């Protein structure tokens, strides 16, 4: 079973713009550069976000962490029995700085790297170049990602039945009159959702990734940095109906968005009940150009 989203890799066309955005806007700390990939940290882990130059401005891989070698072997066996091709790759594990991993592909073609044993850099503590006080990670992992899927039934089978995610809730989205779809939210640890799936055709697989700042003031200061550089928001400050996070969204240099927030509630599986919502936000989150 998956413990957390450990890292993501994004193929980018403009590494200079991304480096400025990652460090100065959202406050990530540069990590090591490995094989031309630019890596960034948001906690004690050696890296959490990799930018791959020359990419298609979309997610290139998602790294999911399991607890240890027994869990890695068990998950690989479970996937293999279900007919999912799994490839062990020692060289890739070394490049990622993890003890061991295998790769597989989700039903929509995204490469997943299932690993254990991430490198930590506690001897060089996380310091945000933009002054973010910290990010909520630990057993909740890097953050969350929201992906488009062409086949929600196949994606559900893969993520829920094989990888062990659990349904948190769904939101019936109504982006325009006469148009609606259900956004499904999945968790694998106390973070309300590590993955959400949108069953809609989209130009990019990745709609956004989310970073959860340690304090509410971190969100306010991030808003001020965007304002000072005339960087437009794609969604104004608001609080989500399901995870209760207060956040805003802005566009990354790759076109997909980043959600920057604070204050999400956590899931306790012993008492959690699945809910449905008809709106994504309690208040705010007004989309740019639409109110
Ligand atoms: Fe989000």
PDB file of C-alpha atoms and ligand atoms in Angstrom:
ATOM      1  CA  UNK A   1       0.000   0.000   0.000  1.00  0.00           C
ATOM      2  CA  UNK A   2       1.176   3.488  -0.839  1.00  0.00           C
ATOM      3  CA  UNK A   3       2.268   5.615   2.151  1.00  0.00           C
ATOM      4  CA  UNK A   4       2.537   9.010   0.469  1.00  0.00           C
ATOM      5  CA  UNK A   5       3.253  11.021  -2.651  1.00  0.00           C
ATOM      6  CA  UNK A   6       6.998  11.447  -2.275  1.00  0.00           C
ATOM      7  CA  UNK A   7       7.957  13.506  -5.313  1.00  0.00           C
ATOM      8  CA  UNK A   8       6.888  14.579  -8.784  1.00  0.00           C
ATOM      9  CA  UNK A   9       8.801  15.234 -11.983  1.00  0.00           C
ATOM     10  CA  UNK A  10       7.636  17.838 -14.463  1.00  0.00           C
ATOM     11  CA  UNK A  11       8.856  18.321 -18.018  1.00  0.00           C
ATOM     12  CA  UNK A  12       9.354  22.052 -18.579  1.00  0.00           C
ATOM     13  CA  UNK A  13      10.159  24.243 -21.578  1.00  0.00           C
ATOM     14  CA  UNK A  14      11.405  27.292 -19.637  1.00  0.00           C
ATOM     15  CA  UNK A  15      13.734  26.327 -16.792  1.00  0.00           C
ATOM     16  CA  UNK A  16      14.784  29.931 -16.080  1.00  0.00           C
ATOM     17  CA  UNK A  17      11.198  31.087 -15.519  1.00  0.00           C
ATOM     18  CA  UNK A  18      10.501  27.962 -13.479  1.00  0.00           C
ATOM     19  CA  UNK A  19      13.548  28.437 -11.253  1.00  0.00           C
ATOM     20  CA  UNK A  20      12.454  31.975 -10.420  1.00  0.00           C
ATOM     21  CA  UNK A  21       8.865  30.864  -9.855  1.00  0.00           C
ATOM     22  CA  UNK A  22       9.807  27.851  -7.701  1.00  0.00           C
ATOM     23  CA  UNK A  23      12.228  29.742  -5.464  1.00  0.00           C
ATOM     24  CA  UNK A  24      10.873  33.305  -5.326  1.00  0.00           C
ATOM     25  CA  UNK A  25       7.104  32.753  -5.621  1.00  0.00           C
ATOM     26  CA  UNK A  26       6.329  29.463  -3.911  1.00  0.00           C
ATOM     27  CA  UNK A  27       9.501  29.440  -1.830  1.00  0.00           C
ATOM     28  CA  UNK A  28      11.045  26.073  -2.644  1.00  0.00           C
ATOM     29  CA  UNK A  29      14.724  25.509  -1.832  1.00  0.00           C
ATOM     30  CA  UNK A  30      17.031  24.491  -4.675  1.00  0.00           C
ATOM     31  CA  UNK A  31      18.470  21.001  -4.264  1.00  0.00           C
ATOM     32  CA  UNK A  32      21.121  19.235  -6.299  1.00  0.00           C
ATOM     33  CA  UNK A  33      21.145  19.255 -10.080  1.00  0.00           C
ATOM     34  CA  UNK A  34      21.304  15.655 -11.319  1.00  0.00           C
ATOM     35  CA  UNK A  35      21.705  14.732 -15.009  1.00  0.00           C
ATOM     36  CA  UNK A  36      20.405  18.154 -16.047  1.00  0.00           C
ATOM     37  CA  UNK A  37      17.294  17.858 -13.856  1.00  0.00           C
ATOM     38  CA  UNK A  38      16.692  20.756 -11.473  1.00  0.00           C
ATOM     39  CA  UNK A  39      15.544  19.615  -8.082  1.00  0.00           C
ATOM     40  CA  UNK A  40      13.737  21.502  -5.348  1.00  0.00           C
ATOM     41  CA  UNK A  41      13.007  20.811  -1.702  1.00  0.00           C
ATOM     42  CA  UNK A  42      10.114  21.716   0.564  1.00  0.00           C
ATOM     43  CA  UNK A  43      11.331  19.885   3.675  1.00  0.00           C
ATOM     44  CA  UNK A  44      14.170  17.723   4.967  1.00  0.00           C
ATOM     45  CA  UNK A  45      14.003  15.365   1.997  1.00  0.00           C
ATOM     46  CA  UNK A  46      16.773  15.786  -0.617  1.00  0.00           C
ATOM     47  CA  UNK A  47      14.184  16.764  -3.239  1.00  0.00           C
ATOM     48  CA  UNK A  48      10.456  16.739  -3.893  1.00  0.00           C
ATOM     49  CA  UNK A  49      10.038  18.453  -7.263  1.00  0.00           C
ATOM     50  CA  UNK A  50      12.223  17.746 -10.312  1.00  0.00           C
ATOM     51  CA  UNK A  51      12.127  19.909 -13.424  1.00  0.00           C
ATOM     52  CA  UNK A  52      13.175  18.112 -16.592  1.00  0.00           C
ATOM     53  CA  UNK A  53      14.311  20.586 -19.273  1.00  0.00           C
ATOM     54  CA  UNK A  54      12.879  20.180 -22.760  1.00  0.00           C
ATOM     55  CA  UNK A  55       9.662  18.605 -21.529  1.00  0.00           C
ATOM     56  CA  UNK A  56       6.064  19.029 -22.579  1.00  0.00           C
ATOM     57  CA  UNK A  57       5.036  21.278 -19.675  1.00  0.00           C
ATOM     58  CA  UNK A  58       3.156  18.496 -17.948  1.00  0.00           C
ATOM     59  CA  UNK A  59       3.783  15.935 -15.224  1.00  0.00           C
ATOM     60  CA  UNK A  60       6.403  13.384 -16.336  1.00  0.00           C
ATOM     61  CA  UNK A  61       6.362  11.028 -13.352  1.00  0.00           C
ATOM     62  CA  UNK A  62       4.940  10.684  -9.859  1.00  0.00           C
ATOM     63  CA  UNK A  63       6.994   9.064  -7.091  1.00  0.00           C
ATOM     64  CA  UNK A  64       4.942   7.181  -4.505  1.00  0.00           C
ATOM     65  CA  UNK A  65       6.572   6.030  -1.296  1.00  0.00           C
ATOM     66  CA  UNK A  66       6.050   2.753   0.530  1.00  0.00           C
ATOM     67  CA  UNK A  67       7.331   2.001   4.029  1.00  0.00           C
ATOM     68  CA  UNK A  68      10.139  -0.426   3.230  1.00  0.00           C
ATOM     69  CA  UNK A  69      11.402  -3.399   1.220  1.00  0.00           C
ATOM     70  CA  UNK A  70       8.628  -5.815   2.260  1.00  0.00           C
ATOM     71  CA  UNK A  71       5.942  -3.309   1.240  1.00  0.00           C
ATOM     72  CA  UNK A  72       7.706  -2.678  -2.086  1.00  0.00           C
ATOM     73  CA  UNK A  73       7.847  -6.404  -2.868  1.00  0.00           C
ATOM     74  CA  UNK A  74       4.226  -6.935  -1.802  1.00  0.00           C
ATOM     75  CA  UNK A  75       2.919  -4.087  -3.955  1.00  0.00           C
ATOM     76  CA  UNK A  76       4.944  -5.228  -6.941  1.00  0.00           C
ATOM     77  CA  UNK A  77       3.503  -8.731  -6.585  1.00  0.00           C
ATOM     78  CA  UNK A  78      -0.036  -7.361  -6.290  1.00  0.00           C
ATOM     79  CA  UNK A  79       0.362  -5.267  -9.456  1.00  0.00           C
ATOM     80  CA  UNK A  80       1.992  -8.127 -11.373  1.00  0.00           C
ATOM     81  CA  UNK A  81      -0.878 -10.480 -10.470  1.00  0.00           C
ATOM     82  CA  UNK A  82      -3.275  -7.853 -11.869  1.00  0.00           C
ATOM     83  CA  UNK A  83      -1.340  -7.810 -15.115  1.00  0.00           C
ATOM     84  CA  UNK A  84       0.399  -4.458 -14.596  1.00  0.00           C
ATOM     85  CA  UNK A  85       3.950  -4.446 -15.971  1.00  0.00           C
ATOM     86  CA  UNK A  86       6.459  -3.492 -13.260  1.00  0.00           C
ATOM     87  CA  UNK A  87      10.092  -2.743 -14.053  1.00  0.00           C
ATOM     88  CA  UNK A  88      12.818  -2.755 -11.387  1.00  0.00           C
ATOM     89  CA  UNK A  89      15.456  -0.132 -12.135  1.00  0.00           C
ATOM     90  CA  UNK A  90      18.522   0.057  -9.868  1.00  0.00           C
ATOM     91  CA  UNK A  91      20.141   2.800 -11.962  1.00  0.00           C
ATOM     92  CA  UNK A  92      17.022   4.963 -11.715  1.00  0.00           C
ATOM     93  CA  UNK A  93      16.812   4.317  -7.961  1.00  0.00           C
ATOM     94  CA  UNK A  94      20.384   5.596  -7.613  1.00  0.00           C
ATOM     95  CA  UNK A  95      19.571   8.713  -9.656  1.00  0.00           C
ATOM     96  CA  UNK A  96      16.479   9.410  -7.564  1.00  0.00           C
ATOM     97  CA  UNK A  97      18.477   8.904  -4.362  1.00  0.00           C
ATOM     98  CA  UNK A  98      16.170   6.145  -3.071  1.00  0.00           C
ATOM     99  CA  UNK A  99      17.127   2.687  -1.833  1.00  0.00           C
ATOM    100  CA  UNK A 100      14.979   0.773  -4.313  1.00  0.00           C
ATOM    101  CA  UNK A 101      12.150   1.348  -6.769  1.00  0.00           C
ATOM    102  CA  UNK A 102      10.161  -0.107  -9.608  1.00  0.00           C
ATOM    103  CA  UNK A 103       8.213   1.733 -12.269  1.00  0.00           C
ATOM    104  CA  UNK A 104       4.779   1.062 -13.728  1.00  0.00           C
ATOM    105  CA  UNK A 105       2.307   3.043 -15.807  1.00  0.00           C
ATOM    106  CA  UNK A 106      -1.168   4.161 -14.709  1.00  0.00           C
ATOM    107  CA  UNK A 107      -4.184   3.575 -17.002  1.00  0.00           C
ATOM    108  CA  UNK A 108      -3.754   7.044 -18.534  1.00  0.00           C
ATOM    109  CA  UNK A 109      -0.073   6.516 -19.325  1.00  0.00           C
ATOM    110  CA  UNK A 110       1.579   8.365 -16.422  1.00  0.00           C
ATOM    111  CA  UNK A 111       4.783   6.749 -15.192  1.00  0.00           C
ATOM    112  CA  UNK A 112       4.739   5.966 -11.489  1.00  0.00           C
ATOM    113  CA  UNK A 113       7.898   5.300  -9.508  1.00  0.00           C
ATOM    114  CA  UNK A 114       7.128   3.209  -6.431  1.00  0.00           C
ATOM    115  CA  UNK A 115      10.010   3.446  -3.987  1.00  0.00           C
ATOM    116  CA  UNK A 116      11.235   3.292  -0.416  1.00  0.00           C
ATOM    117  CA  UNK A 117      14.237   4.856   1.308  1.00  0.00           C
ATOM    118  CA  UNK A 118      14.324   8.494   0.189  1.00  0.00           C
ATOM    119  CA  UNK A 119      17.466  10.515   0.902  1.00  0.00           C
ATOM    120  CA  UNK A 120      17.152  13.037   3.706  1.00  0.00           C
ATOM    121  CA  UNK A 121      19.238  16.183   4.179  1.00  0.00           C
ATOM    122  CA  UNK A 122      18.649  16.938   7.846  1.00  0.00           C
ATOM    123  CA  UNK A 123      22.283  18.104   8.025  1.00  0.00           C
ATOM    124  CA  UNK A 124      21.318  20.913   5.597  1.00  0.00           C
ATOM    125  CA  UNK A 125      17.937  22.051   6.933  1.00  0.00           C
ATOM    126  CA  UNK A 126      15.192  23.350   4.647  1.00  0.00           C
ATOM    127  CA  UNK A 127      15.378  27.102   4.264  1.00  0.00           C
ATOM    128  CA  UNK A 128      12.951  28.784   1.929  1.00  0.00           C
ATOM    129  CA  UNK A 129      14.560  31.450  -0.298  1.00  0.00           C
ATOM    130  CA  UNK A 130      11.254  33.356  -0.130  1.00  0.00           C
ATOM    131  CA  UNK A 131      10.927  33.052   3.624  1.00  0.00           C
ATOM    132  CA  UNK A 132       8.135  30.453   3.785  1.00  0.00           C
ATOM    133  CA  UNK A 133       8.231  29.204   7.380  1.00  0.00           C
ATOM    134  CA  UNK A 134       7.820  25.590   6.274  1.00  0.00           C
ATOM    135  CA  UNK A 135       5.548  23.103   4.535  1.00  0.00           C
ATOM    136  CA  UNK A 136       3.321  20.370   5.939  1.00  0.00           C
ATOM    137  CA  UNK A 137       4.877  17.102   4.727  1.00  0.00           C
ATOM    138  CA  UNK A 138       6.059  14.177   6.920  1.00  0.00           C
ATOM    139  CA  UNK A 139       3.570  11.313   6.818  1.00  0.00           C
ATOM    140  CA  UNK A 140       1.378  13.462   4.525  1.00  0.00           C
ATOM    141  CA  UNK A 141       4.048  13.520   1.800  1.00  0.00           C
ATOM    142  CA  UNK A 142       4.898  16.264  -0.671  1.00  0.00           C
ATOM    143  CA  UNK A 143       1.375  17.600  -1.259  1.00  0.00           C
ATOM    144  CA  UNK A 144      -1.360  16.605  -3.697  1.00  0.00           C
ATOM    145  CA  UNK A 145      -1.873  16.357  -7.429  1.00  0.00           C
ATOM    146  CA  UNK A 146      -5.035  16.653  -9.501  1.00  0.00           C
ATOM    147  CA  UNK A 147      -4.986  14.712 -12.754  1.00  0.00           C
ATOM    148  CA  UNK A 148      -7.318  14.397 -15.720  1.00  0.00           C
ATOM    149  CA  UNK A 149      -8.336  10.864 -16.656  1.00  0.00           C
ATOM    150  CA  UNK A 150      -9.926   9.514 -19.834  1.00  0.00           C
ATOM    151  CA  UNK A 151     -11.303   6.444 -18.051  1.00  0.00           C
ATOM    152  CA  UNK A 152     -12.356   7.024 -14.458  1.00  0.00           C
ATOM    153  CA  UNK A 153     -13.437   3.394 -13.954  1.00  0.00           C
ATOM    154  CA  UNK A 154      -9.986   2.104 -14.953  1.00  0.00           C
ATOM    155  CA  UNK A 155      -8.275   4.792 -12.869  1.00  0.00           C
ATOM    156  CA  UNK A 156     -10.405   3.903  -9.830  1.00  0.00           C
ATOM    157  CA  UNK A 157      -9.559   0.220 -10.196  1.00  0.00           C
ATOM    158  CA  UNK A 158      -5.866   1.035 -10.410  1.00  0.00           C
ATOM    159  CA  UNK A 159      -5.568   3.599  -7.607  1.00  0.00           C
ATOM    160  CA  UNK A 160      -8.171   2.243  -5.160  1.00  0.00           C
ATOM    161  CA  UNK A 161      -8.052  -1.513  -5.641  1.00  0.00           C
ATOM    162  CA  UNK A 162      -4.391  -1.986  -6.539  1.00  0.00           C
ATOM    163  CA  UNK A 163      -2.467   0.901  -4.938  1.00  0.00           C
ATOM    164  CA  UNK A 164      -4.714   1.017  -1.864  1.00  0.00           C
ATOM    165  CA  UNK A 165      -5.958   4.624  -1.979  1.00  0.00           C
ATOM    166  CA  UNK A 166      -9.287   5.273  -0.243  1.00  0.00           C
ATOM    167  CA  UNK A 167     -12.105   7.536  -1.402  1.00  0.00           C
ATOM    168  CA  UNK A 168     -12.337  10.740   0.672  1.00  0.00           C
ATOM    169  CA  UNK A 169     -15.298  12.376  -1.065  1.00  0.00           C
ATOM    170  CA  UNK A 170     -16.504  13.702  -4.373  1.00  0.00           C
ATOM    171  CA  UNK A 171     -17.391  17.188  -5.579  1.00  0.00           C
ATOM    172  CA  UNK A 172     -19.923  17.691  -8.337  1.00  0.00           C
ATOM    173  CA  UNK A 173     -18.287  20.424 -10.391  1.00  0.00           C
ATOM    174  CA  UNK A 174     -20.403  22.692 -12.558  1.00  0.00           C
ATOM    175  CA  UNK A 175     -17.902  24.799 -14.473  1.00  0.00           C
ATOM    176  CA  UNK A 176     -20.535  26.094 -16.902  1.00  0.00           C
ATOM    177  CA  UNK A 177     -24.331  25.941 -17.166  1.00  0.00           C
ATOM    178  CA  UNK A 178     -25.364  22.520 -18.438  1.00  0.00           C
ATOM    179  CA  UNK A 179     -21.937  21.028 -17.806  1.00  0.00           C
ATOM    180  CA  UNK A 180     -21.042  18.941 -14.778  1.00  0.00           C
ATOM    181  CA  UNK A 181     -18.644  16.207 -13.736  1.00  0.00           C
ATOM    182  CA  UNK A 182     -17.605  14.575 -10.510  1.00  0.00           C
ATOM    183  CA  UNK A 183     -14.135  15.226  -9.140  1.00  0.00           C
ATOM    184  CA  UNK A 184     -13.046  12.254  -6.985  1.00  0.00           C
ATOM    185  CA  UNK A 185     -10.638  12.689  -4.061  1.00  0.00           C
ATOM    186  CA  UNK A 186      -8.408   9.871  -2.802  1.00  0.00           C
ATOM    187  CA  UNK A 187      -6.223   9.606   0.290  1.00  0.00           C
ATOM    188  CA  UNK A 188      -3.465   7.226   1.372  1.00  0.00           C
ATOM    189  CA  UNK A 189      -2.480   8.925   4.667  1.00  0.00           C
ATOM    190  CA  UNK A 190      -3.974  11.670   6.882  1.00  0.00           C
ATOM    191  CA  UNK A 191      -3.751  14.255   4.078  1.00  0.00           C
ATOM    192  CA  UNK A 192      -7.346  14.693   2.910  1.00  0.00           C
ATOM    193  CA  UNK A 193      -6.352  13.931  -0.654  1.00  0.00           C
ATOM    194  CA  UNK A 194      -3.043  13.024  -2.188  1.00  0.00           C
ATOM    195  CA  UNK A 195      -4.649  12.479  -5.584  1.00  0.00           C
ATOM    196  CA  UNK A 196      -7.824  13.791  -7.202  1.00  0.00           C
ATOM    197  CA  UNK A 197      -9.099  12.626 -10.564  1.00  0.00           C
ATOM    198  CA  UNK A 198     -11.131  14.668 -13.017  1.00  0.00           C
ATOM    199  CA  UNK A 199     -12.919  12.586 -15.670  1.00  0.00           C
ATOM    200  CA  UNK A 200     -12.661  15.299 -18.293  1.00  0.00           C
ATOM    201  CA  UNK A 201     -10.681  15.677 -21.494  1.00  0.00           C
ATOM    202  CA  UNK A 202      -7.881  18.150 -20.777  1.00  0.00           C
ATOM    203  CA  UNK A 203      -4.857  19.349 -22.715  1.00  0.00           C
ATOM    204  CA  UNK A 204      -2.578  18.452 -19.792  1.00  0.00           C
ATOM    205  CA  UNK A 205      -2.666  15.479 -17.467  1.00  0.00           C
ATOM    206  CA  UNK A 206      -1.756  17.699 -14.487  1.00  0.00           C
ATOM    207  CA  UNK A 207      -4.308  20.336 -13.515  1.00  0.00           C
ATOM    208  CA  UNK A 208      -2.377  21.454 -10.439  1.00  0.00           C
ATOM    209  CA  UNK A 209      -0.164  20.373  -7.598  1.00  0.00           C
ATOM    210  CA  UNK A 210      -0.696  21.646  -4.071  1.00  0.00           C
ATOM    211  CA  UNK A 211       1.765  22.794  -1.425  1.00  0.00           C
ATOM    212  CA  UNK A 212       0.544  23.202   2.152  1.00  0.00           C
ATOM    213  CA  UNK A 213       2.350  25.947   4.009  1.00  0.00           C
ATOM    214  CA  UNK A 214       2.958  25.681   7.749  1.00  0.00           C
ATOM    215  CA  UNK A 215       1.236  28.952   8.661  1.00  0.00           C
ATOM    216  CA  UNK A 216      -1.607  31.102   7.428  1.00  0.00           C
ATOM    217  CA  UNK A 217       0.770  34.068   7.162  1.00  0.00           C
ATOM    218  CA  UNK A 218       2.824  32.068   4.638  1.00  0.00           C
ATOM    219  CA  UNK A 219      -0.227  32.177   2.354  1.00  0.00           C
ATOM    220  CA  UNK A 220      -0.614  35.924   2.875  1.00  0.00           C
ATOM    221  CA  UNK A 221       3.048  36.614   2.190  1.00  0.00           C
ATOM    222  CA  UNK A 222       2.895  34.448  -0.964  1.00  0.00           C
ATOM    223  CA  UNK A 223      -0.069  36.534  -2.148  1.00  0.00           C
ATOM    224  CA  UNK A 224       1.971  39.686  -1.565  1.00  0.00           C
ATOM    225  CA  UNK A 225       4.914  38.301  -3.589  1.00  0.00           C
ATOM    226  CA  UNK A 226       2.579  37.558  -6.503  1.00  0.00           C
ATOM    227  CA  UNK A 227       1.017  41.004  -6.242  1.00  0.00           C
ATOM    228  CA  UNK A 228       4.445  42.699  -6.194  1.00  0.00           C
ATOM    229  CA  UNK A 229       5.369  40.988  -9.468  1.00  0.00           C
ATOM    230  CA  UNK A 230       1.936  41.400 -11.104  1.00  0.00           C
ATOM    231  CA  UNK A 231       1.558  37.622 -11.297  1.00  0.00           C
ATOM    232  CA  UNK A 232      -2.161  36.965 -11.793  1.00  0.00           C
ATOM    233  CA  UNK A 233      -4.075  34.485  -9.659  1.00  0.00           C
ATOM    234  CA  UNK A 234      -6.155  31.871 -11.449  1.00  0.00           C
ATOM    235  CA  UNK A 235      -8.343  31.470  -8.335  1.00  0.00           C
ATOM    236  CA  UNK A 236      -8.700  34.012  -5.568  1.00  0.00           C
ATOM    237  CA  UNK A 237      -8.246  33.109  -1.911  1.00  0.00           C
ATOM    238  CA  UNK A 238     -10.937  30.704  -0.740  1.00  0.00           C
ATOM    239  CA  UNK A 239     -11.721  27.739   1.493  1.00  0.00           C
ATOM    240  CA  UNK A 240     -12.501  24.351  -0.012  1.00  0.00           C
ATOM    241  CA  UNK A 241     -15.649  22.486   0.991  1.00  0.00           C
ATOM    242  CA  UNK A 242     -14.000  19.102   1.399  1.00  0.00           C
ATOM    243  CA  UNK A 243     -10.497  19.484   2.867  1.00  0.00           C
ATOM    244  CA  UNK A 244     -11.277  22.916   4.403  1.00  0.00           C
ATOM    245  CA  UNK A 245      -7.976  24.289   3.104  1.00  0.00           C
ATOM    246  CA  UNK A 246      -7.666  28.043   2.654  1.00  0.00           C
ATOM    247  CA  UNK A 247      -5.717  28.547  -0.559  1.00  0.00           C
ATOM    248  CA  UNK A 248      -5.243  30.419  -3.792  1.00  0.00           C
ATOM    249  CA  UNK A 249      -4.186  29.179  -7.226  1.00  0.00           C
ATOM    250  CA  UNK A 250      -1.820  30.656  -9.779  1.00  0.00           C
ATOM    251  CA  UNK A 251      -0.396  29.517 -13.076  1.00  0.00           C
ATOM    252  CA  UNK A 252       3.074  27.973 -13.225  1.00  0.00           C
ATOM    253  CA  UNK A 253       5.392  28.744 -16.169  1.00  0.00           C
ATOM    254  CA  UNK A 254       4.171  25.417 -17.640  1.00  0.00           C
ATOM    255  CA  UNK A 255       0.525  26.517 -17.853  1.00  0.00           C
ATOM    256  CA  UNK A 256      -0.847  24.129 -15.246  1.00  0.00           C
ATOM    257  CA  UNK A 257      -1.540  25.606 -11.818  1.00  0.00           C
ATOM    258  CA  UNK A 258      -0.190  25.425  -8.306  1.00  0.00           C
ATOM    259  CA  UNK A 259      -2.429  25.606  -5.232  1.00  0.00           C
ATOM    260  CA  UNK A 260      -0.795  27.267  -2.232  1.00  0.00           C
ATOM    261  CA  UNK A 261      -2.691  26.834   0.999  1.00  0.00           C
ATOM    262  CA  UNK A 262      -2.854  26.261   4.708  1.00  0.00           C
ATOM    263  CA  UNK A 263      -5.156  24.753   7.307  1.00  0.00           C
ATOM    264  CA  UNK A 264      -6.511  21.590   5.692  1.00  0.00           C
ATOM    265  CA  UNK A 265      -8.213  19.096   7.983  1.00  0.00           C
ATOM    266  CA  UNK A 266      -6.835  15.578   8.110  1.00  0.00           C
ATOM    267  CA  UNK A 267      -8.540  12.241   7.567  1.00  0.00           C
ATOM    268  CA  UNK A 268      -8.847   9.737  10.421  1.00  0.00           C
ATOM    269  CA  UNK A 269      -9.810   6.484   8.722  1.00  0.00           C
ATOM    270  CA  UNK A 270     -11.385   5.074  11.881  1.00  0.00           C
ATOM    271  CA  UNK A 271     -14.158   7.689  11.770  1.00  0.00           C
ATOM    272  CA  UNK A 272     -14.062   9.138   8.236  1.00  0.00           C
ATOM    273  CA  UNK A 273     -17.254   8.975   6.175  1.00  0.00           C
ATOM    274  CA  UNK A 274     -17.360   9.645   2.444  1.00  0.00           C
ATOM    275  CA  UNK A 275     -19.363  12.747   1.542  1.00  0.00           C
ATOM    276  CA  UNK A 276     -20.475  14.503  -1.611  1.00  0.00           C
ATOM    277  CA  UNK A 277     -20.439  18.223  -2.311  1.00  0.00           C
ATOM    278  CA  UNK A 278     -22.087  20.404  -4.941  1.00  0.00           C
ATOM    279  CA  UNK A 279     -19.508  23.177  -4.770  1.00  0.00           C
ATOM    280  CA  UNK A 280     -15.707  23.156  -4.499  1.00  0.00           C
ATOM    281  CA  UNK A 281     -15.516  26.090  -2.100  1.00  0.00           C
ATOM    282  CA  UNK A 282     -17.250  27.396   1.013  1.00  0.00           C
ATOM    283  CA  UNK A 283     -16.216  30.911   0.008  1.00  0.00           C
ATOM    284  CA  UNK A 284     -13.814  32.476  -2.475  1.00  0.00           C
ATOM    285  CA  UNK A 285     -11.777  30.620  -5.130  1.00  0.00           C
ATOM    286  CA  UNK A 286     -13.278  32.872  -7.784  1.00  0.00           C
ATOM    287  CA  UNK A 287     -11.774  31.961 -11.121  1.00  0.00           C
ATOM    288  CA  UNK A 288      -9.986  34.781 -12.917  1.00  0.00           C
ATOM    289  CA  UNK A 289     -12.360  36.522 -15.280  1.00  0.00           C
ATOM    290  CA  UNK A 290     -15.431  34.753 -13.862  1.00  0.00           C
ATOM    291  CA  UNK A 291     -17.243  35.819 -10.744  1.00  0.00           C
TER     292      UNK A 291
HETATM  293 FE1  LIG B   1      -6.022  21.119  -4.876  1.00  0.00          FE
END
